[in-house]
mmCIF file of C-alpha atoms in Angstrom:
data_model
loop_
_atom_site.group_PDB
_atom_site.id
_atom_site.type_symbol
_atom_site.label_atom_id
_atom_site.label_comp_id
_atom_site.label_asym_id
_atom_site.label_seq_id
_atom_site.Cartn_x
_atom_site.Cartn_y
_atom_site.Cartn_z
ATOM 1 C CA UNK A 1 143.704 132.299 84.210
ATOM 2 C CA UNK A 2 144.596 129.956 81.361
ATOM 3 C CA UNK A 3 143.006 130.401 77.964
ATOM 4 C CA UNK A 4 140.131 127.988 77.263
ATOM 5 C CA UNK A 5 140.368 126.050 74.010
ATOM 6 C CA UNK A 6 137.740 127.056 71.438
ATOM 7 C CA UNK A 7 137.159 126.455 67.771
ATOM 8 C CA UNK A 8 138.802 128.835 65.287
ATOM 9 C CA UNK A 9 136.441 131.559 64.090
ATOM 10 C CA UNK A 10 136.464 133.503 60.828
ATOM 11 C CA UNK A 11 135.515 137.169 61.228
ATOM 12 C CA UNK A 12 132.293 138.123 59.411
ATOM 13 C CA UNK A 13 132.294 141.006 56.948
ATOM 14 C CA UNK A 14 129.397 143.334 57.745
ATOM 15 C CA UNK A 15 127.652 145.338 55.024
ATOM 16 C CA UNK A 16 127.430 149.106 55.328
ATOM 17 C CA UNK A 17 124.003 150.756 55.041
ATOM 18 C CA UNK A 18 123.697 152.702 51.768
ATOM 19 C CA UNK A 19 123.462 156.493 52.055
ATOM 20 C CA UNK A 20 123.013 159.299 49.572
ATOM 21 C CA UNK A 21 126.412 159.629 47.835
ATOM 22 C CA UNK A 22 126.349 163.428 47.559
ATOM 23 C CA UNK A 23 125.414 163.822 51.204
ATOM 24 C CA UNK A 24 128.102 161.355 52.280
ATOM 25 C CA UNK A 25 130.746 163.170 50.224
ATOM 26 C CA UNK A 26 129.788 166.542 51.630
ATOM 27 C CA UNK A 27 129.807 165.293 55.175
ATOM 28 C CA UNK A 28 133.111 163.438 54.718
ATOM 29 C CA UNK A 29 134.690 166.556 53.246
ATOM 30 C CA UNK A 30 133.906 168.403 56.468
ATOM 31 C CA UNK A 31 135.807 165.877 58.601
ATOM 32 C CA UNK A 32 138.692 167.219 60.651
ATOM 33 C CA UNK A 33 142.093 165.541 60.388
ATOM 34 C CA UNK A 34 141.372 163.683 63.640
ATOM 35 C CA UNK A 35 137.986 162.487 62.337
ATOM 36 C CA UNK A 36 139.563 161.516 59.016
ATOM 37 C CA UNK A 37 142.010 159.209 60.781
ATOM 38 C CA UNK A 38 139.096 157.736 62.707
ATOM 39 C CA UNK A 39 137.226 157.225 59.410
ATOM 40 C CA UNK A 40 140.016 154.929 58.254
ATOM 41 C CA UNK A 41 138.760 151.557 59.451
ATOM 42 C CA UNK A 42 141.506 150.372 61.774
ATOM 43 C CA UNK A 43 139.206 148.934 64.403
ATOM 44 C CA UNK A 44 139.529 145.465 65.872
ATOM 45 C CA UNK A 45 136.781 143.108 64.617
ATOM 46 C CA UNK A 46 134.425 141.588 67.171
ATOM 47 C CA UNK A 47 134.950 138.036 65.892
ATOM 48 C CA UNK A 48 138.662 137.631 66.556
ATOM 49 C CA UNK A 49 140.004 134.050 66.429
ATOM 50 C CA UNK A 50 140.833 132.803 69.906
ATOM 51 C CA UNK A 51 144.395 132.621 71.161
ATOM 52 C CA UNK A 52 143.951 128.978 72.139
ATOM 53 C CA UNK A 53 144.453 126.862 69.006
ATOM 54 C CA UNK A 54 143.131 123.276 69.260
ATOM 55 C CA UNK A 55 145.055 122.342 66.107
ATOM 56 C CA UNK A 56 148.343 122.990 67.901
ATOM 57 C CA UNK A 57 147.865 120.013 70.175
ATOM 58 C CA UNK A 58 149.859 116.825 70.008
ATOM 59 C CA UNK A 59 149.179 114.061 67.515
ATOM 60 C CA UNK A 60 148.375 110.711 69.096
ATOM 61 C CA UNK A 61 151.156 108.211 68.573
ATOM 62 C CA UNK A 62 151.599 104.866 70.308
ATOM 63 C CA UNK A 63 154.543 104.821 72.696
ATOM 64 C CA UNK A 64 156.060 102.013 74.701
ATOM 65 C CA UNK A 65 155.899 102.125 78.485
ATOM 66 C CA UNK A 66 159.080 103.068 80.256
ATOM 67 C CA UNK A 67 160.263 103.671 83.822
ATOM 68 C CA UNK A 68 159.804 101.873 87.147
ATOM 69 C CA UNK A 69 157.831 98.692 87.791
ATOM 70 C CA UNK A 70 154.421 99.084 89.417
ATOM 71 C CA UNK A 71 155.719 97.478 92.631
ATOM 72 C CA UNK A 72 158.572 99.985 92.795
ATOM 73 C CA UNK A 73 156.114 102.807 92.193
ATOM 74 C CA UNK A 74 153.755 101.614 94.955
ATOM 75 C CA UNK A 75 156.658 101.416 97.382
ATOM 76 C CA UNK A 76 157.717 104.932 96.470
ATOM 77 C CA UNK A 77 154.204 106.364 96.956
ATOM 78 C CA UNK A 78 153.848 104.831 100.431
ATOM 79 C CA UNK A 79 156.538 107.228 101.680
ATOM 80 C CA UNK A 80 154.483 110.363 100.948
ATOM 81 C CA UNK A 81 151.566 112.225 102.499
ATOM 82 C CA UNK A 82 149.584 114.428 100.129
ATOM 83 C CA UNK A 83 146.906 117.116 99.979
ATOM 84 C CA UNK A 84 146.332 118.276 96.416
ATOM 85 C CA UNK A 85 143.603 120.450 94.887
ATOM 86 C CA UNK A 86 142.759 121.731 91.378
ATOM 87 C CA UNK A 87 144.820 124.744 90.354
ATOM 88 C CA UNK A 88 147.901 123.677 92.328
ATOM 89 C CA UNK A 89 151.250 123.510 90.552
ATOM 90 C CA UNK A 90 153.327 120.625 91.860
ATOM 91 C CA UNK A 91 156.612 118.914 91.093
ATOM 92 C CA UNK A 92 156.325 115.447 89.658
ATOM 93 C CA UNK A 93 158.435 112.659 88.200
ATOM 94 C CA UNK A 94 157.552 111.094 84.863
ATOM 95 C CA UNK A 95 156.863 107.452 85.677
ATOM 96 C CA UNK A 96 155.690 105.983 82.356
ATOM 97 C CA UNK A 97 154.782 107.084 78.806
ATOM 98 C CA UNK A 98 151.658 105.484 77.376
ATOM 99 C CA UNK A 99 149.729 105.800 74.112
ATOM 100 C CA UNK A 100 147.113 108.177 75.588
ATOM 101 C CA UNK A 101 149.256 110.083 78.053
ATOM 102 C CA UNK A 102 151.834 109.913 80.810
ATOM 103 C CA UNK A 103 151.807 108.521 84.351
ATOM 104 C CA UNK A 104 153.279 110.999 86.827
ATOM 105 C CA UNK A 105 154.425 110.550 90.427
ATOM 106 C CA UNK A 106 153.511 113.664 92.408
ATOM 107 C CA UNK A 107 153.576 112.007 95.813
ATOM 108 C CA UNK A 108 149.928 110.936 95.805
ATOM 109 C CA UNK A 109 148.826 107.406 96.715
ATOM 110 C CA UNK A 110 147.803 106.798 93.106
ATOM 111 C CA UNK A 111 149.835 107.773 90.071
ATOM 112 C CA UNK A 112 148.488 110.956 88.419
ATOM 113 C CA UNK A 113 147.681 110.951 84.709
ATOM 114 C CA UNK A 114 148.460 113.631 82.104
ATOM 115 C CA UNK A 115 146.433 113.257 78.855
ATOM 116 C CA UNK A 116 148.340 113.520 75.599
ATOM 117 C CA UNK A 117 146.596 116.786 74.629
ATOM 118 C CA UNK A 118 147.831 118.451 77.819
ATOM 119 C CA UNK A 119 151.531 117.824 77.195
ATOM 120 C CA UNK A 120 152.371 121.128 75.482
ATOM 121 C CA UNK A 121 151.045 124.452 74.200
ATOM 122 C CA UNK A 122 152.893 123.771 70.922
ATOM 123 C CA UNK A 123 152.448 121.096 68.300
ATOM 124 C CA UNK A 124 154.495 117.974 69.087
ATOM 125 C CA UNK A 125 154.737 114.597 67.386
ATOM 126 C CA UNK A 126 154.533 112.554 70.562
ATOM 127 C CA UNK A 127 155.089 112.454 74.321
ATOM 128 C CA UNK A 128 158.738 111.519 73.937
ATOM 129 C CA UNK A 129 159.352 114.876 72.202
ATOM 130 C CA UNK A 130 158.551 116.631 75.474
ATOM 131 C CA UNK A 131 159.009 114.117 78.315
ATOM 132 C CA UNK A 132 161.581 111.544 79.373
ATOM 133 C CA UNK A 133 161.040 108.736 81.929
ATOM 134 C CA UNK A 134 162.507 109.816 85.245
ATOM 135 C CA UNK A 135 162.319 113.531 84.356
ATOM 136 C CA UNK A 136 161.245 115.883 87.163
ATOM 137 C CA UNK A 137 159.223 119.005 86.274
ATOM 138 C CA UNK A 138 156.166 121.094 87.219
ATOM 139 C CA UNK A 139 152.580 119.995 86.539
ATOM 140 C CA UNK A 140 149.214 121.738 86.884
ATOM 141 C CA UNK A 141 146.449 119.837 88.714
ATOM 142 C CA UNK A 142 143.329 120.064 86.534
ATOM 143 C CA UNK A 143 140.695 118.211 88.578
ATOM 144 C CA UNK A 144 139.776 116.442 91.782
ATOM 145 C CA UNK A 145 140.569 112.761 92.135
ATOM 146 C CA UNK A 146 138.399 110.462 90.037
ATOM 147 C CA UNK A 147 136.698 107.346 91.400
ATOM 148 C CA UNK A 148 140.025 105.530 91.218
ATOM 149 C CA UNK A 149 141.732 108.203 93.308
ATOM 150 C CA UNK A 150 143.654 109.528 90.295
ATOM 151 C CA UNK A 151 144.417 113.197 89.573
ATOM 152 C CA UNK A 152 144.554 114.711 86.067
ATOM 153 C CA UNK A 153 147.598 116.871 85.257
ATOM 154 C CA UNK A 154 148.656 119.336 82.574
ATOM 155 C CA UNK A 155 151.829 121.023 81.359
ATOM 156 C CA UNK A 156 149.908 122.970 78.701
ATOM 157 C CA UNK A 157 147.969 124.948 81.348
ATOM 158 C CA UNK A 158 151.206 126.139 82.945
ATOM 159 C CA UNK A 159 152.605 127.147 79.562
ATOM 160 C CA UNK A 160 149.421 129.112 78.755
ATOM 161 C CA UNK A 161 149.537 130.959 82.058
ATOM 162 C CA UNK A 162 153.156 131.926 81.522
ATOM 163 C CA UNK A 163 152.529 132.821 77.864
ATOM 164 C CA UNK A 164 149.809 135.310 78.864
ATOM 165 C CA UNK A 165 152.108 136.770 81.547
ATOM 166 C CA UNK A 166 154.822 137.202 78.930
ATOM 167 C CA UNK A 167 152.638 138.883 76.290
ATOM 168 C CA UNK A 168 151.160 141.209 78.941
ATOM 169 C CA UNK A 169 154.696 142.254 79.837
ATOM 170 C CA UNK A 170 155.605 142.740 76.171
ATOM 171 C CA UNK A 171 152.501 144.898 75.695
ATOM 172 C CA UNK A 172 153.391 146.943 78.775
ATOM 173 C CA UNK A 173 156.853 147.551 77.304
ATOM 174 C CA UNK A 174 155.239 148.430 73.930
ATOM 175 C CA UNK A 175 157.648 145.940 72.398
ATOM 176 C CA UNK A 176 157.907 145.158 68.701
ATOM 177 C CA UNK A 177 157.961 141.407 68.092
ATOM 178 C CA UNK A 178 158.487 139.294 64.970
ATOM 179 C CA UNK A 179 156.202 136.382 64.239
ATOM 180 C CA UNK A 180 155.528 134.029 61.329
ATOM 181 C CA UNK A 181 152.156 134.044 59.566
ATOM 182 C CA UNK A 182 150.840 130.472 59.576
ATOM 183 C CA UNK A 183 147.388 131.090 58.049
ATOM 184 C CA UNK A 184 145.107 133.788 56.612
ATOM 185 C CA UNK A 185 141.338 134.201 56.436
ATOM 186 C CA UNK A 186 138.839 136.815 55.241
ATOM 187 C CA UNK A 187 139.451 138.971 58.296
ATOM 188 C CA UNK A 188 143.245 138.972 58.422
ATOM 189 C CA UNK A 189 146.230 136.794 59.292
ATOM 190 C CA UNK A 190 147.133 134.380 62.106
ATOM 191 C CA UNK A 191 150.454 134.182 63.933
ATOM 192 C CA UNK A 192 151.768 132.536 67.099
ATOM 193 C CA UNK A 193 153.239 134.550 69.966
ATOM 194 C CA UNK A 194 154.748 132.649 72.909
ATOM 195 C CA UNK A 195 152.647 129.674 71.763
ATOM 196 C CA UNK A 196 149.397 131.690 71.763
ATOM 197 C CA UNK A 197 147.506 132.288 68.548
ATOM 198 C CA UNK A 198 147.451 135.970 67.587
ATOM 199 C CA UNK A 199 145.252 137.706 65.025
ATOM 200 C CA UNK A 200 146.233 140.598 62.700
ATOM 201 C CA UNK A 201 143.127 142.369 61.311
ATOM 202 C CA UNK A 202 143.305 143.062 57.585
ATOM 203 C CA UNK A 203 143.221 146.831 58.237
ATOM 204 C CA UNK A 204 146.436 146.461 60.256
ATOM 205 C CA UNK A 205 148.413 144.605 57.571
ATOM 206 C CA UNK A 206 150.626 147.047 55.638
ATOM 207 C CA UNK A 207 152.027 145.304 52.593
ATOM 208 C CA UNK A 208 151.418 145.294 48.865
ATOM 209 C CA UNK A 209 151.514 141.504 48.857
ATOM 210 C CA UNK A 210 148.192 139.694 48.505
ATOM 211 C CA UNK A 211 147.167 138.541 51.951
ATOM 212 C CA UNK A 212 147.215 134.888 50.914
ATOM 213 C CA UNK A 213 150.929 135.156 50.046
ATOM 214 C CA UNK A 214 151.903 136.218 53.568
ATOM 215 C CA UNK A 215 151.948 132.641 54.902
ATOM 216 C CA UNK A 216 155.474 131.784 56.170
ATOM 217 C CA UNK A 217 156.475 135.483 56.175
ATOM 218 C CA UNK A 218 157.875 136.932 59.410
ATOM 219 C CA UNK A 219 156.262 140.292 60.213
ATOM 220 C CA UNK A 220 157.161 142.990 62.750
ATOM 221 C CA UNK A 221 154.165 143.436 65.060
ATOM 222 C CA UNK A 222 152.879 145.650 67.876
ATOM 223 C CA UNK A 223 150.211 144.643 70.396
ATOM 224 C CA UNK A 224 146.701 146.069 70.021
ATOM 225 C CA UNK A 225 144.821 143.912 72.527
ATOM 226 C CA UNK A 226 145.911 141.374 75.135
ATOM 227 C CA UNK A 227 142.817 139.974 76.867
ATOM 228 C CA UNK A 228 143.207 136.646 78.609
ATOM 229 C CA UNK A 229 139.601 136.599 79.887
ATOM 230 C CA UNK A 230 138.197 136.901 76.347
ATOM 231 C CA UNK A 231 141.018 134.772 74.934
ATOM 232 C CA UNK A 232 141.934 137.517 72.445
ATOM 233 C CA UNK A 233 145.404 138.429 71.261
ATOM 234 C CA UNK A 234 145.301 141.092 68.522
ATOM 235 C CA UNK A 235 148.351 142.606 66.817
ATOM 236 C CA UNK A 236 149.216 145.279 64.244
ATOM 237 C CA UNK A 237 151.751 145.092 61.439
ATOM 238 C CA UNK A 238 150.844 148.650 60.421
ATOM 239 C CA UNK A 239 151.746 150.147 63.815
ATOM 240 C CA UNK A 240 155.122 148.408 63.835
ATOM 241 C CA UNK A 241 156.009 149.768 60.391
ATOM 242 C CA UNK A 242 154.803 153.288 61.206
ATOM 243 C CA UNK A 243 156.824 153.360 64.432
ATOM 244 C CA UNK A 244 159.955 152.171 62.651
ATOM 245 C CA UNK A 245 159.464 154.773 59.932
ATOM 246 C CA UNK A 246 158.737 157.505 62.479
ATOM 247 C CA UNK A 247 162.076 156.910 64.151
ATOM 248 C CA UNK A 248 163.677 158.236 60.952
ATOM 249 C CA UNK A 249 161.251 161.136 60.374
ATOM 250 C CA UNK A 250 160.809 164.530 61.982
ATOM 251 C CA UNK A 251 158.219 167.287 61.944
ATOM 252 C CA UNK A 252 159.018 169.854 59.242
ATOM 253 C CA UNK A 253 160.763 167.317 56.996
ATOM 254 C CA UNK A 254 159.902 167.220 53.274
ATOM 255 C CA UNK A 255 159.393 163.723 51.866
ATOM 256 C CA UNK A 256 158.401 162.316 48.479
ATOM 257 C CA UNK A 257 155.250 160.230 48.466
ATOM 258 C CA UNK A 258 152.721 158.548 46.195
ATOM 259 C CA UNK A 259 148.968 159.054 46.386
ATOM 260 C CA UNK A 260 147.486 155.644 47.244
ATOM 261 C CA UNK A 261 143.904 156.601 48.018
ATOM 262 C CA UNK A 262 141.637 159.635 47.847
ATOM 263 C CA UNK A 263 138.674 160.237 50.148
ATOM 264 C CA UNK A 264 136.331 163.228 50.395
ATOM 265 C CA UNK A 265 138.228 164.343 53.500
ATOM 266 C CA UNK A 266 141.761 163.997 52.085
ATOM 267 C CA UNK A 267 144.346 161.727 50.515
ATOM 268 C CA UNK A 268 146.470 158.903 51.905
ATOM 269 C CA UNK A 269 150.084 159.242 50.801
ATOM 270 C CA UNK A 270 152.588 156.372 50.826
ATOM 271 C CA UNK A 271 155.913 157.691 52.130
ATOM 272 C CA UNK A 272 158.292 154.766 52.020
ATOM 273 C CA UNK A 273 155.983 151.955 53.014
ATOM 274 C CA UNK A 274 153.785 153.770 55.540
ATOM 275 C CA UNK A 275 150.709 155.884 54.971
ATOM 276 C CA UNK A 276 150.250 159.522 55.968
ATOM 277 C CA UNK A 277 147.109 161.637 55.720
ATOM 278 C CA UNK A 278 147.046 164.807 53.649
ATOM 279 C CA UNK A 279 143.808 166.287 54.998
ATOM 280 C CA UNK A 280 141.731 168.409 52.624
ATOM 281 C CA UNK A 281 142.380 171.450 54.834
ATOM 282 C CA UNK A 282 146.156 170.947 54.391
ATOM 283 C CA UNK A 283 146.240 170.781 50.585
ATOM 284 C CA UNK A 284 146.086 174.538 49.917
ATOM 285 C CA UNK A 285 145.394 177.904 51.518
ATOM 286 C CA UNK A 286 142.585 178.255 48.987
ATOM 287 C CA UNK A 287 139.291 176.444 49.603
ATOM 288 C CA UNK A 288 138.977 173.054 47.854
ATOM 289 C CA UNK A 289 135.645 171.336 47.282
ATOM 290 C CA UNK A 290 137.155 167.872 46.896
ATOM 291 C CA UNK A 291 140.710 166.419 46.854
ATOM 292 C CA UNK A 292 139.884 164.771 43.508
ATOM 293 C CA UNK A 293 140.021 168.207 41.876
ATOM 294 C CA UNK A 294 143.729 168.521 42.763
ATOM 295 C CA UNK A 295 145.111 165.006 43.183
ATOM 296 C CA UNK A 296 145.018 161.682 41.366
ATOM 297 C CA UNK A 297 145.819 158.166 42.569
ATOM 298 C CA UNK A 298 149.480 157.257 41.814
ATOM 299 C CA UNK A 299 150.532 160.930 41.643
ATOM 300 C CA UNK A 300 154.043 161.447 43.007
ATOM 301 C CA UNK A 301 154.412 164.587 45.079
ATOM 302 C CA UNK A 302 156.359 166.300 47.828
ATOM 303 C CA UNK A 303 154.680 166.764 51.191
ATOM 304 C CA UNK A 304 155.806 168.103 54.536
ATOM 305 C CA UNK A 305 155.355 166.232 57.801
ATOM 306 C CA UNK A 306 153.393 168.384 60.262
ATOM 307 C CA UNK A 307 152.637 165.826 62.987
ATOM 308 C CA UNK A 308 153.890 162.402 64.131
ATOM 309 C CA UNK A 309 151.761 160.367 66.521
ATOM 310 C CA UNK A 310 153.725 157.175 67.186
ATOM 311 C CA UNK A 311 151.312 155.891 69.829
ATOM 312 C CA UNK A 312 148.404 155.779 67.363
ATOM 313 C CA UNK A 313 150.532 155.200 64.264
ATOM 314 C CA UNK A 314 149.493 158.413 62.508
ATOM 315 C CA UNK A 315 151.423 160.740 60.234
ATOM 316 C CA UNK A 316 149.881 164.081 59.222
ATOM 317 C CA UNK A 317 151.065 165.776 56.028
ATOM 318 C CA UNK A 318 150.724 169.174 54.348
ATOM 319 C CA UNK A 319 151.291 170.822 50.987
ATOM 320 C CA UNK A 320 149.601 174.037 52.113
ATOM 321 C CA UNK A 321 152.637 174.882 54.220
ATOM 322 C CA UNK A 322 154.817 174.507 51.099
ATOM 323 C CA UNK A 323 152.899 176.973 48.901
ATOM 324 C CA UNK A 324 155.035 180.023 47.958
ATOM 325 C CA UNK A 325 151.767 181.877 47.314
ATOM 326 C CA UNK A 326 148.282 180.882 48.545
ATOM 327 C CA UNK A 327 146.566 178.709 45.951
ATOM 328 C CA UNK A 328 149.722 177.522 44.167
ATOM 329 C CA UNK A 329 148.708 173.892 44.665
ATOM 330 C CA UNK A 330 145.664 174.582 42.478
ATOM 331 C CA UNK A 331 147.376 176.659 39.775
ATOM 332 C CA UNK A 332 151.005 175.492 39.701
ATOM 333 C CA UNK A 333 151.726 172.414 41.872
ATOM 334 C CA UNK A 334 155.113 171.903 40.171
ATOM 335 C CA UNK A 335 156.234 175.265 41.547
ATOM 336 C CA UNK A 336 155.232 174.100 45.028
ATOM 337 C CA UNK A 337 157.314 170.934 44.700
ATOM 338 C CA UNK A 338 160.345 172.799 43.305
ATOM 339 C CA UNK A 339 160.388 175.226 46.236
ATOM 340 C CA UNK A 340 159.323 172.659 48.846
ATOM 341 C CA UNK A 341 162.629 172.484 50.743
ATOM 342 C CA UNK A 342 162.965 176.292 50.769
ATOM 343 C CA UNK A 343 159.432 176.739 52.123
ATOM 344 C CA UNK A 344 159.969 173.964 54.674
ATOM 345 C CA UNK A 345 163.080 175.736 55.979
ATOM 346 C CA UNK A 346 161.025 178.926 56.417
ATOM 347 C CA UNK A 347 158.323 176.940 58.155
ATOM 348 C CA UNK A 348 160.821 175.385 60.593
ATOM 349 C CA UNK A 349 162.246 178.844 61.328
ATOM 350 C CA UNK A 350 158.760 180.144 62.031
ATOM 351 C CA UNK A 351 158.124 177.294 64.476
ATOM 352 C CA UNK A 352 161.477 177.927 66.149
ATOM 353 C CA UNK A 353 160.662 181.607 66.585
ATOM 354 C CA UNK A 354 157.258 180.776 68.007
ATOM 355 C CA UNK A 355 158.861 178.378 70.480
ATOM 356 C CA UNK A 356 161.376 181.025 71.578
ATOM 357 C CA UNK A 357 158.517 183.479 72.138
ATOM 358 C CA UNK A 358 156.780 180.951 74.358
ATOM 359 C CA UNK A 359 154.038 179.997 71.884
ATOM 360 C CA UNK A 360 152.996 176.398 71.308
ATOM 361 C CA UNK A 361 154.527 175.506 67.905
ATOM 362 C CA UNK A 362 152.369 172.448 67.338
ATOM 363 C CA UNK A 363 149.261 174.645 67.333
ATOM 364 C CA UNK A 364 150.397 176.390 64.153
ATOM 365 C CA UNK A 365 150.805 173.126 62.275
ATOM 366 C CA UNK A 366 147.106 172.361 61.885
ATOM 367 C CA UNK A 367 145.984 175.732 60.480
#
C-alpha cells in the first residue's frame, strides 16, 4: 500500500505530573539496571511526522507540448484492446508534456493523463526532468475512467510502493544507513530515506551539536519503526553510534569516561561518544544512598564494561568490580582507578573460571 500524503506534524511536548521530590528520588534509587534504562526516555513519540512529504512534490512549470500529432495518436490507439482498473501497473509511452501533466499512451482508446504532482516521489523542477517524449516506462492507474473516458496515472505511487519495500528489507537486515538532515523541529530531526520522509526523535539523536545545527549533516541511522499503514518511518542515530562503538568494545574492558548525567538510580557515562549506565548498585560494594554522594557531572573516571546489548543499544558499566577493597569508591576512588586494569584482569579470570566450571558468567556481572 502506498503512503497517503498528509500535512507535516510537529510532535507535542507533554508535561509530566508533579510528584513529591523525596518520594520520587527514593523510588528511582530502587530501580534495577533494566528499569533504569527504561527510565531513560527513548520512546517513539505518538505524533511522528508522516513519511509522505507534500513539499517534495514537483513545482509547476509551463512546458511546451512534444511528441506525436493527435491524428497519429488516434491511429495508434485504434490498434489496441484494453481492460484497465485502479491499482494496475501498466507500460505506457509518453505522448506529450503539458503545463499540468503528461499525456500517456497505455493502449486505451483515450490518452491517459498523469498530473504533475504524480511524476515523482522526489522534488523535481519540471516534467522534463523526469520524462522524455517517446519514453516507455511503468505507470500506476489511480482511478476509473472519468466522463471523458480518461484514466489518471502516477509514477509517484510506484516509487512509494518500492520505497516501502526497500526500507522494510533494510530494517529486516538491521542495516545502518546514512541520510542527510533536511529539517528539525521541537521533537527531533527529519531525513529522507529512499524518498520517504523519516523522523529521528530527539532522544535518539546522539551529538553535542545543537539540534538546529544538524541540518545538512549526514548521520548514521538504524531503523526503529517501519509502518506503511500508519505512514511512519522512525530512525535512531543513537543506536547506530552505540552499535558502531560496541563493535570495538568487549565485556571486561576498562574504558575512560566522563559523567554526563546523574539520576537517583545511577549515572550516565560518555565513553567515546556513546552513553553507558553506571547503575547505583554497580558503583560500590558498600551501600550508597544516592550517586550524587560519590559522583559529579563532568568527572572523568575509569569504568569496566559488564554488559553489551547491541540490539537495544545499551552498555552497562561498573566501578564496583574494580574496587580492590569493598567501599574504596567511597573512601579512595583514585586507588580504584589506578588499579582498574589489574582488577579487571582478575575479574576476567574469574569469569573464565566460572565458564570452565559450567556456570553462567553473565550472571555474576550484575551482582
